[in-house]
């Protein structure tokens, strides 16, 4: 007779118990079955610690490997961490997706980093001197021009009379509530310039660059110096976020600051005032005019910014809405959103069949199809419009900044890792920047994502963290955060 080993492969009693348990599990709905399995995981507590450390990330990346911190002088091993002792010999780390539709917790962390990054550039901190508050600073919004009338919130094109050649009325006359699905949709899709719209989105990063170059050129003209000399007198530092309007056109919100020639630590020359910067921003944007690559698909096209340019001086909070805090929160908010704001999709398109199957408005479908069609033309191949069709042609980054503006995401993460190091050994994963120590790490990707039960638990952890943060914030400021409550009002 075989001695009971507890191993279902060799011990009949253990095997019967195992089969009974499996049979009972099969009678449960999928999610419950998965939860019971998870509950039986031998090192469940450690797995929960890992998920807590990711903030309840919705799609954690699992890594296997090790990290050894060595004293560079003596060669002594100061710390050693390996995933061998972790559940499944692997470690969960954040997916770091900035989009709220992909991962709520990571997008919130990214928004927080963006807030600190933008705020440091405005008010100082994180290595930026507080004296930047005295430099000329603006918050500007640069939009796309019109590609044809679209329905808009509130009274919609009341004054326009007559019809277009396709029989659509030029005016709409309705009063659209803020959440009306028609807002951003063209009055006549046949009259709408889809080609111009997609080309503009595609050129948006180049338009922004041309605007920044113009800023220097126009500053040079005002100072009466040459284009090379101006860069020895003044530095334009900026951070900008790209956002989709309801109609699917990109626009930019930018923080623009004038520094001395060596960046934030040097004051700008006395002639470089806020008023001068306001004027220069206007003329520099108006002067941008780019020609897209020549193509038989369209005639003469000039790409420009829209006439509607919004620029405000930033205040230190003396009753004005446009404060440092406000702007930092406003910009941070948009980094967690993307093309979804325009009702488009956040994944790549692979074929025309894909486009037909999308659950989007006819307007978004027309924009994606236009990008796809233009992307097939050899003369436009370098624009890679098919790869960026789901982004309605825009292939730029959500947030960009000039080098001297403020800190970086990487530095913020390193600072957070340094802080967290004492709290959890798993944070060893981050590189140690101390000059006296060396870190030797080997990491391998072993998978990503949660099972349904794991997902449920991660969501619970993320909600707990969000609730705790909310409680901490409310008790700290004695009410809801004033910056967030005014976010919508400036739009
Ligand atoms: Zn995540
Ligand atoms: Zn309308
Ligand atoms: Zn028409």
PDB file of C-alpha atoms and ligand atoms in Angstrom, residues 54 56-61 93-97 102-107 448, ligand 1:
ATOM      1  CA  UNK A  54       1.835  48.746  -8.296  1.00  0.00           C
ATOM      2  CA  UNK A  56      -3.538  48.275  -8.227  1.00  0.00           C
ATOM      3  CA  UNK A  57      -2.276  48.506 -11.820  1.00  0.00           C
ATOM      4  CA  UNK A  58      -4.851  47.082 -14.253  1.00  0.00           C
ATOM      5  CA  UNK A  59      -2.293  45.316 -16.461  1.00  0.00           C
ATOM      6  CA  UNK A  60       0.935  44.768 -14.486  1.00  0.00           C
ATOM      7  CA  UNK A  61       4.003  43.572 -16.318  1.00  0.00           C
ATOM      8  CA  UNK A  93       5.523  46.151 -11.919  1.00  0.00           C
ATOM      9  CA  UNK A  94       3.315  49.005 -13.168  1.00  0.00           C
ATOM     10  CA  UNK A  95       2.255  49.032 -16.825  1.00  0.00           C
ATOM     11  CA  UNK A  96       2.856  52.835 -16.809  1.00  0.00           C
ATOM     12  CA  UNK A  97       0.177  53.432 -19.430  1.00  0.00           C
ATOM     13  CA  UNK A 102      -6.096  51.354 -20.317  1.00  0.00           C
ATOM     14  CA  UNK A 103      -5.086  51.654 -16.648  1.00  0.00           C
ATOM     15  CA  UNK A 104      -6.706  53.998 -14.120  1.00  0.00           C
ATOM     16  CA  UNK A 105      -4.007  53.783 -11.398  1.00  0.00           C
ATOM     17  CA  UNK A 106      -1.043  54.280 -13.762  1.00  0.00           C
ATOM     18  CA  UNK A 107      -2.798  57.123 -15.608  1.00  0.00           C
ATOM     19  CA  UNK A 448       1.395  40.802 -18.461  1.00  0.00           C
TER      20      UNK A 448
HETATM   21 ZN1  LIG B   1      -0.984  50.121 -14.959  1.00  0.00          ZN
END
